[in-house]
mmCIF file of C-alpha atoms and ligand atoms in Angstrom:
data_model
loop_
_atom_site.group_PDB
_atom_site.id
_atom_site.type_symbol
_atom_site.label_atom_id
_atom_site.label_comp_id
_atom_site.label_asym_id
_atom_site.label_seq_id
_atom_site.Cartn_x
_atom_site.Cartn_y
_atom_site.Cartn_z
ATOM 1 C CA MET J 1 94.216 42.258 81.283
ATOM 2 C CA THR J 2 90.716 43.205 80.118
ATOM 3 C CA ASP J 3 89.350 44.242 83.503
ATOM 4 C CA SER J 4 86.406 46.466 82.598
ATOM 5 C CA SER J 5 86.606 48.243 85.968
ATOM 6 C CA ARG J 6 89.816 49.912 84.789
ATOM 7 C CA GLY J 7 89.874 53.409 83.354
ATOM 8 C CA PHE J 8 89.713 54.160 79.627
ATOM 9 C CA ASP J 9 93.406 54.992 79.165
ATOM 10 C CA THR J 10 94.493 51.926 81.132
ATOM 11 C CA LEU J 11 92.322 49.720 78.937
ATOM 12 C CA ALA J 12 93.613 51.417 75.778
ATOM 13 C CA ILE J 13 97.167 50.536 76.762
ATOM 14 C CA HIS J 14 96.641 47.088 78.298
ATOM 15 C CA ALA J 15 93.498 45.364 76.951
ATOM 16 C CA GLY J 16 94.624 42.529 74.685
ATOM 17 C CA GLN J 17 98.231 43.703 74.972
ATOM 18 C CA GLU J 18 99.761 41.112 77.325
ATOM 19 C CA PHE J 19 103.518 40.620 76.968
ATOM 20 C CA ASP J 20 104.712 37.664 74.909
ATOM 21 C CA PRO J 21 104.784 34.600 77.225
ATOM 22 C CA THR J 22 107.720 32.905 75.493
ATOM 23 C CA THR J 23 110.182 35.813 75.173
ATOM 24 C CA GLY J 24 108.810 38.360 77.618
ATOM 25 C CA ALA J 25 108.622 40.959 74.823
ATOM 26 C CA VAL J 26 106.555 43.741 76.353
ATOM 27 C CA ILE J 27 104.965 44.626 73.032
ATOM 28 C CA PRO J 28 103.009 41.712 71.551
ATOM 29 C CA PRO J 29 104.685 40.578 68.320
ATOM 30 C CA ILE J 30 103.248 40.959 64.834
ATOM 31 C CA HIS J 31 102.173 37.473 63.792
ATOM 32 C CA LEU J 32 102.676 37.301 60.043
ATOM 33 C CA SER J 33 102.214 33.552 59.649
ATOM 34 C CA SER J 34 99.317 32.644 57.370
ATOM 35 C CA THR J 35 98.965 29.155 58.835
ATOM 36 C CA TYR J 36 99.485 27.330 62.142
ATOM 37 C CA ALA J 37 100.988 23.912 62.987
ATOM 38 C CA GLN J 38 98.491 21.368 64.310
ATOM 39 C CA ASP J 39 99.446 18.803 66.969
ATOM 40 C CA GLY J 40 97.377 16.120 65.276
ATOM 41 C CA ILE J 41 94.465 16.879 62.960
ATOM 42 C CA GLY J 42 92.296 19.636 64.389
ATOM 43 C CA ASN J 43 94.432 19.845 67.545
ATOM 44 C CA LEU J 44 95.244 23.564 67.568
ATOM 45 C CA ARG J 45 97.629 25.276 69.992
ATOM 46 C CA GLY J 46 95.966 28.642 70.516
ATOM 47 C CA GLY J 47 92.780 28.139 68.542
ATOM 48 C CA TYR J 48 94.481 29.422 65.376
ATOM 49 C CA GLU J 49 94.532 27.437 62.140
ATOM 50 C CA TYR J 50 94.612 29.878 59.207
ATOM 51 C CA GLY J 51 95.142 33.636 58.922
ATOM 52 C CA ARG J 52 91.719 34.454 57.503
ATOM 53 C CA SER J 53 89.856 32.677 60.290
ATOM 54 C CA GLY J 54 92.045 34.082 63.056
ATOM 55 C CA ASN J 55 95.358 35.772 63.815
ATOM 56 C CA PRO J 56 96.777 36.627 67.259
ATOM 57 C CA THR J 57 97.646 40.223 66.295
ATOM 58 C CA ARG J 58 94.089 40.716 65.079
ATOM 59 C CA THR J 59 92.769 39.160 68.288
ATOM 60 C CA ALA J 60 94.851 41.659 70.282
ATOM 61 C CA LEU J 61 93.240 44.535 68.364
ATOM 62 C CA GLU J 62 89.742 43.084 68.628
ATOM 63 C CA THR J 63 90.107 42.679 72.394
ATOM 64 C CA GLN J 64 91.284 46.276 72.708
ATOM 65 C CA LEU J 65 88.402 47.595 70.543
ATOM 66 C CA ALA J 66 85.777 45.714 72.544
ATOM 67 C CA ALA J 67 87.236 46.989 75.839
ATOM 68 C CA LEU J 68 87.200 50.616 74.676
ATOM 69 C CA GLU J 69 83.529 50.503 73.702
ATOM 70 C CA GLY J 70 82.588 48.516 76.836
ATOM 71 C CA ALA J 71 81.487 45.611 74.610
ATOM 72 C CA ALA J 72 81.744 41.851 74.536
ATOM 73 C CA HIS J 73 82.930 41.613 70.922
ATOM 74 C CA GLY J 74 85.205 43.549 68.585
ATOM 75 C CA ILE J 75 85.552 42.332 65.007
ATOM 76 C CA SER J 76 88.111 44.012 62.807
ATOM 77 C CA PHE J 77 88.156 44.427 59.038
ATOM 78 C CA ALA J 78 90.309 45.669 56.179
ATOM 79 C CA SER J 79 88.459 49.005 56.069
ATOM 80 C CA GLY J 80 85.519 50.833 57.598
ATOM 81 C CA LEU J 81 83.413 50.047 54.549
ATOM 82 C CA ALA J 82 84.355 46.353 54.687
ATOM 83 C CA ALA J 83 83.123 46.358 58.306
ATOM 84 C CA GLU J 84 79.882 48.098 57.321
ATOM 85 C CA ASP J 85 79.379 45.680 54.426
ATOM 86 C CA ALA J 86 79.791 42.650 56.687
ATOM 87 C CA LEU J 87 77.382 44.050 59.256
ATOM 88 C CA LEU J 88 74.745 44.964 56.651
ATOM 89 C CA ARG J 89 74.946 41.570 54.952
ATOM 90 C CA ALA J 90 74.830 39.780 58.311
ATOM 91 C CA VAL J 91 71.601 41.565 59.240
ATOM 92 C CA LEU J 92 69.646 42.336 56.066
ATOM 93 C CA VAL J 93 67.667 40.154 53.709
ATOM 94 C CA PRO J 94 66.039 41.271 50.442
ATOM 95 C CA GLY J 95 63.076 43.527 51.170
ATOM 96 C CA ASP J 96 64.612 45.015 54.324
ATOM 97 C CA GLU J 97 64.989 48.753 54.684
ATOM 98 C CA VAL J 98 67.712 50.902 56.230
ATOM 99 C CA LEU J 99 66.730 54.252 57.734
ATOM 100 C CA LEU J 100 69.840 56.351 57.194
ATOM 101 C CA GLY J 101 70.854 59.692 58.661
ATOM 102 C CA SER J 102 70.647 62.538 56.136
ATOM 103 C CA ASP J 103 74.244 63.585 56.787
ATOM 104 C CA VAL J 104 76.568 60.582 56.769
ATOM 105 C CA TYR J 105 79.802 59.555 55.098
ATOM 106 C CA GLY J 106 79.078 59.374 51.346
ATOM 107 C CA GLY J 107 80.582 55.901 51.054
ATOM 108 C CA THR J 108 78.011 54.504 53.490
ATOM 109 C CA TYR J 109 75.204 55.799 51.299
ATOM 110 C CA ARG J 110 76.937 54.435 48.184
ATOM 111 C CA LEU J 111 77.380 51.016 49.810
ATOM 112 C CA ILE J 112 73.716 50.699 50.738
ATOM 113 C CA ALA J 113 72.247 52.318 47.621
ATOM 114 C CA ARG J 114 74.526 50.899 44.964
ATOM 115 C CA LEU J 115 75.884 47.619 46.310
ATOM 116 C CA LEU J 116 72.976 46.373 48.399
ATOM 117 C CA GLY J 117 70.220 48.101 46.414
ATOM 118 C CA PRO J 118 70.463 45.646 43.511
ATOM 119 C CA TRP J 119 70.109 42.808 46.062
ATOM 120 C CA GLY J 120 66.739 44.132 47.194
ATOM 121 C CA VAL J 121 67.681 46.335 50.156
ATOM 122 C CA THR J 122 65.935 49.707 50.273
ATOM 123 C CA LEU J 123 66.990 52.959 51.825
ATOM 124 C CA ARG J 124 65.168 55.910 53.342
ATOM 125 C CA VAL J 125 66.832 59.069 54.539
ATOM 126 C CA VAL J 126 65.840 61.081 57.606
ATOM 127 C CA ASP J 127 67.367 63.817 59.739
ATOM 128 C CA MET J 128 68.521 61.759 62.754
ATOM 129 C CA SER J 129 69.027 64.904 64.815
ATOM 130 C CA ASP J 130 65.231 65.373 64.746
ATOM 131 C CA LEU J 131 63.616 62.712 66.969
ATOM 132 C CA ASP J 132 60.110 63.667 65.828
ATOM 133 C CA ALA J 133 61.070 63.157 62.190
ATOM 134 C CA VAL J 134 62.552 59.742 63.017
ATOM 135 C CA ALA J 135 59.456 58.724 65.002
ATOM 136 C CA ALA J 136 57.250 59.778 62.069
ATOM 137 C CA ALA J 137 59.395 57.852 59.564
ATOM 138 C CA LEU J 138 59.237 54.696 61.701
ATOM 139 C CA ALA J 139 55.489 55.087 62.231
ATOM 140 C CA GLU J 140 55.025 55.291 58.470
ATOM 141 C CA ARG J 141 56.987 52.062 57.949
ATOM 142 C CA PRO J 142 59.326 50.112 60.226
ATOM 143 C CA ALA J 143 62.997 49.726 59.261
ATOM 144 C CA ARG J 144 65.371 46.832 59.928
ATOM 145 C CA ILE J 145 68.283 49.144 60.727
ATOM 146 C CA LEU J 146 68.517 52.681 62.079
ATOM 147 C CA TRP J 147 71.919 53.965 60.927
ATOM 148 C CA VAL J 148 73.165 56.923 62.937
ATOM 149 C CA GLU J 149 76.319 58.971 62.556
ATOM 150 C CA THR J 150 76.926 61.459 65.385
ATOM 151 C CA PRO J 151 78.696 63.819 65.095
ATOM 152 C CA SER J 152 77.831 63.479 61.409
ATOM 153 C CA ASN J 153 80.103 63.829 58.421
ATOM 154 C CA PRO J 154 80.578 66.621 57.382
ATOM 155 C CA GLN J 155 77.903 68.853 58.973
ATOM 156 C CA LEU J 156 78.614 67.813 62.572
ATOM 157 C CA LYS J 157 74.954 67.240 63.395
ATOM 158 C CA ILE J 158 74.401 65.754 66.840
ATOM 159 C CA SER J 159 71.831 62.995 67.275
ATOM 160 C CA ASP J 160 70.382 61.793 70.563
ATOM 161 C CA ILE J 161 71.695 58.228 70.781
ATOM 162 C CA ALA J 162 69.589 57.240 73.803
ATOM 163 C CA GLY J 163 66.430 58.697 72.224
ATOM 164 C CA LEU J 164 67.090 57.002 68.891
ATOM 165 C CA ALA J 165 67.827 53.685 70.609
ATOM 166 C CA ARG J 166 64.446 53.915 72.358
ATOM 167 C CA LEU J 167 62.592 54.757 69.135
ATOM 168 C CA GLY J 168 64.464 52.134 67.136
ATOM 169 C CA HIS J 169 63.860 49.381 69.668
ATOM 170 C CA GLU J 170 60.167 50.226 70.017
ATOM 171 C CA SER J 171 59.800 49.592 66.285
ATOM 172 C CA GLY J 172 62.062 46.517 66.187
ATOM 173 C CA ALA J 173 65.044 48.127 64.437
ATOM 174 C CA LEU J 174 68.693 47.399 65.098
ATOM 175 C CA VAL J 175 70.350 50.653 66.166
ATOM 176 C CA VAL J 176 73.794 51.160 64.647
ATOM 177 C CA VAL J 177 76.047 54.117 65.476
ATOM 178 C CA ASP J 178 79.042 55.065 63.371
ATOM 179 C CA ASN J 179 81.349 56.332 66.125
ATOM 180 C CA THR J 180 84.235 57.273 63.853
ATOM 181 C CA PHE J 181 84.110 61.038 64.492
ATOM 182 C CA ALA J 182 83.923 60.888 68.286
ATOM 183 C CA SER J 183 85.934 57.701 68.928
ATOM 184 C CA PRO J 184 85.257 55.752 72.138
ATOM 185 C CA ALA J 185 87.406 58.245 74.031
ATOM 186 C CA LEU J 186 84.648 60.844 73.651
ATOM 187 C CA GLN J 187 81.471 58.792 73.239
ATOM 188 C CA GLN J 188 80.328 55.242 74.003
ATOM 189 C CA PRO J 189 77.109 54.533 72.086
ATOM 190 C CA LEU J 190 76.510 51.045 73.536
ATOM 191 C CA ALA J 191 76.252 52.520 77.030
ATOM 192 C CA LEU J 192 73.591 54.883 75.642
ATOM 193 C CA GLY J 193 71.513 51.994 74.286
ATOM 194 C CA ALA J 194 72.811 51.409 70.741
ATOM 195 C CA ASP J 195 73.174 47.798 69.584
ATOM 196 C CA VAL J 196 76.222 48.103 67.379
ATOM 197 C CA VAL J 197 79.117 50.502 66.928
ATOM 198 C CA VAL J 198 80.878 50.878 63.581
ATOM 199 C CA HIS J 199 84.333 52.379 63.142
ATOM 200 C CA SER J 200 86.568 53.443 60.371
ATOM 201 C CA THR J 201 89.700 52.716 62.434
ATOM 202 C CA THR J 202 91.557 54.479 59.616
ATOM 203 C CA LYS J 203 90.659 57.697 61.441
ATOM 204 C CA TYR J 204 91.150 58.522 65.151
ATOM 205 C CA LEU J 205 91.735 54.971 66.381
ATOM 206 C CA GLY J 206 94.720 54.423 64.077
ATOM 207 C CA GLY J 207 95.391 58.115 64.499
ATOM 208 C CA HIS J 208 98.469 58.540 62.296
ATOM 209 C CA SER J 209 97.126 58.334 58.715
ATOM 210 C CA ASP J 210 99.207 55.245 58.069
ATOM 211 C CA VAL J 211 96.679 52.404 58.124
ATOM 212 C CA VAL J 212 93.231 51.628 56.694
ATOM 213 C CA GLY J 213 90.854 49.543 58.800
ATOM 214 C CA GLY J 214 87.401 49.147 60.245
ATOM 215 C CA ALA J 215 85.548 47.458 63.066
ATOM 216 C CA ILE J 216 82.189 46.250 64.301
ATOM 217 C CA VAL J 217 81.723 46.299 68.069
ATOM 218 C CA THR J 218 78.732 44.837 69.893
ATOM 219 C CA SER J 219 77.628 42.945 72.981
ATOM 220 C CA ASP J 220 74.987 41.006 71.025
ATOM 221 C CA ASP J 221 76.424 37.458 70.951
ATOM 222 C CA ALA J 222 74.228 36.165 68.113
ATOM 223 C CA LEU J 223 74.911 39.188 65.912
ATOM 224 C CA ALA J 224 78.641 39.003 66.647
ATOM 225 C CA GLU J 225 78.644 35.374 65.548
ATOM 226 C CA GLN J 226 76.945 36.299 62.261
ATOM 227 C CA VAL J 227 79.394 39.144 61.613
ATOM 228 C CA ARG J 228 82.338 36.867 62.463
ATOM 229 C CA PHE J 229 81.012 34.358 59.983
ATOM 230 C CA LEU J 230 80.961 37.082 57.295
ATOM 231 C CA GLN J 231 84.477 38.125 58.313
ATOM 232 C CA PHE J 232 85.642 34.525 57.835
ATOM 233 C CA ALA J 233 83.526 33.576 54.824
ATOM 234 C CA GLY J 234 83.829 36.944 53.022
ATOM 235 C CA GLY J 235 87.450 37.368 54.048
ATOM 236 C CA ALA J 236 87.808 41.174 54.343
ATOM 237 C CA VAL J 237 90.052 40.803 57.409
ATOM 238 C CA SER J 238 92.626 43.289 58.623
ATOM 239 C CA GLY J 239 96.158 42.117 57.916
ATOM 240 C CA PRO J 240 98.580 41.610 60.826
ATOM 241 C CA LEU J 241 100.639 44.729 60.206
ATOM 242 C CA ASP J 242 97.495 46.855 59.873
ATOM 243 C CA ALA J 243 96.085 45.369 63.070
ATOM 244 C CA TRP J 244 99.349 46.031 64.915
ATOM 245 C CA LEU J 245 99.604 49.644 63.739
ATOM 246 C CA THR J 246 96.038 50.197 64.905
ATOM 247 C CA THR J 247 96.726 48.728 68.353
ATOM 248 C CA ARG J 248 99.720 51.044 68.652
ATOM 249 C CA GLY J 249 97.693 54.077 67.651
ATOM 250 C CA ILE J 250 94.918 53.237 70.101
ATOM 251 C CA LYS J 251 97.282 53.381 73.084
ATOM 252 C CA THR J 252 97.469 57.180 72.797
ATOM 253 C CA LEU J 253 93.837 57.715 71.762
ATOM 254 C CA GLY J 254 92.765 59.326 75.057
ATOM 255 C CA ILE J 255 95.398 62.047 75.118
ATOM 256 C CA ARG J 256 95.160 62.632 71.378
ATOM 257 C CA MET J 257 91.408 63.192 71.592
ATOM 258 C CA GLN J 258 91.893 65.701 74.419
ATOM 259 C CA ARG J 259 94.303 67.681 72.276
ATOM 260 C CA HIS J 260 92.162 67.316 69.115
ATOM 261 C CA SER J 261 89.234 68.701 71.103
ATOM 262 C CA GLU J 262 91.263 71.637 72.481
ATOM 263 C CA ASN J 263 92.595 72.515 69.030
ATOM 264 C CA GLY J 264 89.207 71.948 67.395
ATOM 265 C CA GLU J 265 87.615 74.401 69.785
ATOM 266 C CA ALA J 266 90.377 76.999 69.312
ATOM 267 C CA VAL J 267 90.052 76.769 65.521
ATOM 268 C CA ALA J 268 86.230 76.887 65.641
ATOM 269 C CA ARG J 269 86.259 80.012 67.838
ATOM 270 C CA PHE J 270 88.773 81.717 65.541
ATOM 271 C CA LEU J 271 86.701 80.934 62.426
ATOM 272 C CA ASP J 272 83.471 81.918 64.176
ATOM 273 C CA GLY J 273 84.734 85.455 64.558
ATOM 274 C CA HIS J 274 86.118 85.816 61.022
ATOM 275 C CA GLU J 275 84.383 88.136 58.552
ATOM 276 C CA LYS J 276 84.938 85.838 55.545
ATOM 277 C CA VAL J 277 83.403 82.786 57.236
ATOM 278 C CA ALA J 278 79.652 82.497 56.706
ATOM 279 C CA ARG J 279 79.040 79.667 59.161
ATOM 280 C CA VAL J 280 80.979 77.359 61.486
ATOM 281 C CA TYR J 281 79.826 73.823 62.296
ATOM 282 C CA TYR J 282 81.341 72.662 65.599
ATOM 283 C CA PRO J 283 79.354 71.095 68.460
ATOM 284 C CA GLY J 284 81.613 72.769 71.016
ATOM 285 C CA LEU J 285 80.266 76.201 70.075
ATOM 286 C CA GLU J 286 77.358 77.315 72.256
ATOM 287 C CA SER J 287 75.562 78.456 69.083
ATOM 288 C CA HIS J 288 75.540 74.904 67.636
ATOM 289 C CA PRO J 289 71.980 73.501 67.830
ATOM 290 C CA GLY J 290 73.285 70.201 69.256
ATOM 291 C CA HIS J 291 75.682 71.771 71.779
ATOM 292 C CA ALA J 292 73.804 70.806 74.966
ATOM 293 C CA LEU J 293 73.128 67.287 73.701
ATOM 294 C CA ALA J 294 76.772 66.852 72.674
ATOM 295 C CA ALA J 295 77.874 68.077 76.104
ATOM 296 C CA SER J 296 75.632 65.479 77.735
ATOM 297 C CA GLN J 297 76.541 62.440 75.622
ATOM 298 C CA MET J 298 80.175 63.227 74.758
ATOM 299 C CA ARG J 299 83.299 63.844 76.850
ATOM 300 C CA GLY J 300 84.723 66.417 74.450
ATOM 301 C CA PHE J 301 83.729 67.836 71.083
ATOM 302 C CA GLY J 302 86.506 66.412 68.908
ATOM 303 C CA GLY J 303 88.719 67.761 66.186
ATOM 304 C CA ILE J 304 86.452 68.065 63.151
ATOM 305 C CA VAL J 305 85.351 71.578 62.224
ATOM 306 C CA SER J 306 83.413 72.459 59.080
ATOM 307 C CA LEU J 307 82.829 75.940 57.720
ATOM 308 C CA ASP J 308 80.880 77.652 54.971
ATOM 309 C CA LEU J 309 82.555 80.286 52.841
ATOM 310 C CA ALA J 310 80.655 82.749 50.664
ATOM 311 C CA ASP J 311 80.239 80.324 47.761
ATOM 312 C CA GLY J 312 81.708 77.224 46.109
ATOM 313 C CA ALA J 313 84.521 79.147 44.401
ATOM 314 C CA ALA J 314 85.646 80.698 47.716
ATOM 315 C CA ALA J 315 85.479 77.287 49.405
ATOM 316 C CA ARG J 316 87.641 75.685 46.725
ATOM 317 C CA ARG J 317 90.179 78.540 46.854
ATOM 318 C CA PHE J 318 90.366 78.351 50.643
ATOM 319 C CA ALA J 319 90.853 74.550 50.602
ATOM 320 C CA GLU J 320 93.685 74.976 48.106
ATOM 321 C CA SER J 321 95.369 77.818 49.987
ATOM 322 C CA THR J 322 96.332 76.318 53.352
ATOM 323 C CA ARG J 323 99.904 75.138 53.892
ATOM 324 C CA LEU J 324 99.945 73.373 57.273
ATOM 325 C CA PHE J 325 96.511 71.859 56.658
ATOM 326 C CA THR J 326 97.175 69.382 53.842
ATOM 327 C CA LEU J 327 94.499 69.089 51.154
ATOM 328 C CA ALA J 328 93.579 65.413 51.394
ATOM 329 C CA GLU J 329 90.761 62.953 51.992
ATOM 330 C CA SER J 330 90.385 61.305 55.409
ATOM 331 C CA LEU J 331 90.592 62.691 58.922
ATOM 332 C CA GLY J 332 91.562 61.840 62.482
ATOM 333 C CA GLY J 333 95.351 61.793 62.144
ATOM 334 C CA VAL J 334 97.804 63.797 64.222
ATOM 335 C CA GLU J 335 98.363 66.122 61.251
ATOM 336 C CA SER J 336 95.754 68.644 60.136
ATOM 337 C CA LEU J 337 93.903 68.043 56.861
ATOM 338 C CA VAL J 338 91.506 70.111 54.782
ATOM 339 C CA ASN J 339 88.870 68.515 52.569
ATOM 340 C CA TYR J 340 86.349 69.841 50.063
ATOM 341 C CA PRO J 341 83.548 67.258 50.522
ATOM 342 C CA ASP J 342 81.457 68.102 47.451
ATOM 343 C CA ALA J 343 84.277 67.026 45.112
ATOM 344 C CA MET J 344 86.219 64.717 47.435
ATOM 345 C CA THR J 345 84.836 62.558 50.283
ATOM 346 C CA HIS J 346 81.186 63.144 49.377
ATOM 347 C CA ALA J 347 81.384 63.250 45.573
ATOM 348 C CA SER J 348 79.358 60.011 45.513
ATOM 349 C CA VAL J 349 76.314 61.769 47.058
ATOM 350 C CA ARG J 350 76.264 64.762 44.703
ATOM 351 C CA GLY J 351 72.751 65.256 43.419
ATOM 352 C CA THR J 352 71.214 62.989 46.113
ATOM 353 C CA GLU J 353 69.362 63.918 49.323
ATOM 354 C CA LEU J 354 72.727 63.671 51.083
ATOM 355 C CA ALA J 355 74.462 66.256 48.891
ATOM 356 C CA VAL J 356 76.857 68.516 50.808
ATOM 357 C CA PRO J 357 76.637 72.322 50.344
ATOM 358 C CA VAL J 358 79.173 73.469 47.746
ATOM 359 C CA GLU J 359 80.364 76.267 50.012
ATOM 360 C CA LEU J 360 81.355 73.826 52.800
ATOM 361 C CA VAL J 361 84.932 72.936 53.718
ATOM 362 C CA ARG J 362 85.796 70.307 56.350
ATOM 363 C CA LEU J 363 88.855 70.540 58.565
ATOM 364 C CA SER J 364 90.399 67.688 60.483
ATOM 365 C CA VAL J 365 92.227 69.640 63.154
ATOM 366 C CA GLY J 366 95.380 67.826 64.219
ATOM 367 C CA ILE J 367 97.447 68.035 67.382
ATOM 368 C CA GLU J 368 100.000 70.598 66.203
ATOM 369 C CA ASP J 369 100.350 73.939 68.024
ATOM 370 C CA SER J 370 97.011 75.657 67.694
ATOM 371 C CA ALA J 371 98.609 79.085 67.095
ATOM 372 C CA ASP J 372 100.309 77.717 63.965
ATOM 373 C CA LEU J 373 97.070 76.161 62.744
ATOM 374 C CA ILE J 374 95.155 79.398 63.234
ATOM 375 C CA ALA J 375 97.873 81.419 61.473
ATOM 376 C CA ASP J 376 97.639 79.018 58.524
ATOM 377 C CA LEU J 377 93.852 79.369 58.310
ATOM 378 C CA ASP J 378 94.107 83.140 58.671
ATOM 379 C CA ALA J 379 96.522 83.312 55.735
ATOM 380 C CA ALA J 380 94.297 81.066 53.591
ATOM 381 C CA LEU J 381 91.266 83.240 54.360
ATOM 382 C CA ALA J 382 93.266 86.319 53.388
ATOM 383 C CA ALA J 383 93.987 84.644 50.036
ATOM 384 C CA ILE J 384 90.338 84.293 48.991
HETATM 385 N N1 LIG Z 401 82.462 56.156 58.455
HETATM 386 C C1 LIG Z 401 82.899 57.424 58.444
HETATM 387 C C2 LIG Z 401 82.253 58.431 59.356
HETATM 388 C C3 LIG Z 401 83.930 57.804 57.588
HETATM 389 O O1 LIG Z 401 84.357 59.094 57.582
HETATM 390 C C4 LIG Z 401 84.513 56.828 56.724
HETATM 391 C C5 LIG Z 401 85.594 57.191 55.787
HETATM 392 O O2 LIG Z 401 85.900 58.352 55.569
HETATM 393 C C6 LIG Z 401 84.021 55.520 56.756
HETATM 394 C C7 LIG Z 401 83.009 55.221 57.639
HETATM 395 C C8 LIG Z 401 84.585 54.459 55.853
HETATM 396 O O3 LIG Z 401 85.816 54.014 56.339
HETATM 397 P P1 LIG Z 401 87.036 53.504 55.428
HETATM 398 O O4 LIG Z 401 87.478 54.661 54.565
HETATM 399 O O5 LIG Z 401 88.065 53.067 56.427
HETATM 400 O O6 LIG Z 401 86.521 52.378 54.592
#
């Protein structure tokens, strides 16, 4: 039932989710089998032979992911970083360079710098929200990949996907967008000209902080085949239960993102007016430098809000003082989380050009009652 003329929420619920033809079970079963009977050598029933090369539950998820991004191919992995690793190794050869946004998930930087660096891949960092800076960097030297995260993690910078796709393509680069923060419910980078979308499905797609996963989504047939080969030959596949949990989470993605965006905006406006908050980073605020661009390329501003306190000590105290917001890594679940990037999610970029300000705290605003969330933040601010 992957009819691309259908609306987003219909696709989220039905793409790849046909009822079981033998029993009529409305919810497709979780296929745990690691291997599949053959009717004669090489004569496969549904194209499945072994769990690493293919699994029907994973196929259901991959079909759903492709439909949500308006793509031909979805390829799912054991984690977001496993997906990124497969994509990078499918595309890059020694001597190639990645032009990376200056504010991205620390693990992406670590993967390129420390895993691929020793294999001869180089890295340059540029502010992707500044098209002139990107054009200048590409004019100086072409790159094989332009790696964009928008909104970025954790400073919520907004980059012009269509503009970057144009610049990247003019110089022969593959344009990759990490769409984890927005999710396809709020932003569809392929429609704006990007070549590949990357997801940590651990976040909004799974949506319930109970599964780790990742995905590569693209309409480029040749690239998809290369990434699939890496998925098969490298083996970092998502397991059946993980794939199933992710498909279940995705069915409510649309309404969750609406509520995350409403709560994110309410929290951002509250913090924006608070005397102890030095700065609020949220693209839904009119004062955010990327507000107009976000409004034009997104369908909502999402649930991630970052803020600066007076200094690092105040930021740490605040992050340790909330009660409803749980102090934890990760984001995108129904429950609210607070994170201190400098020592948690972005510890791996301390001392690099991607270092996060020590006074910054990142909130993943959940879908609880916004009044309760604001009361919790108010109390934590009173405690610092
Ligand atoms: N991309 C972004 C924007 C992330 O925030 C993360 C993890 O926090 C990743 C990629 C990596 O995903 P995973 O933790 O599922 O490997």
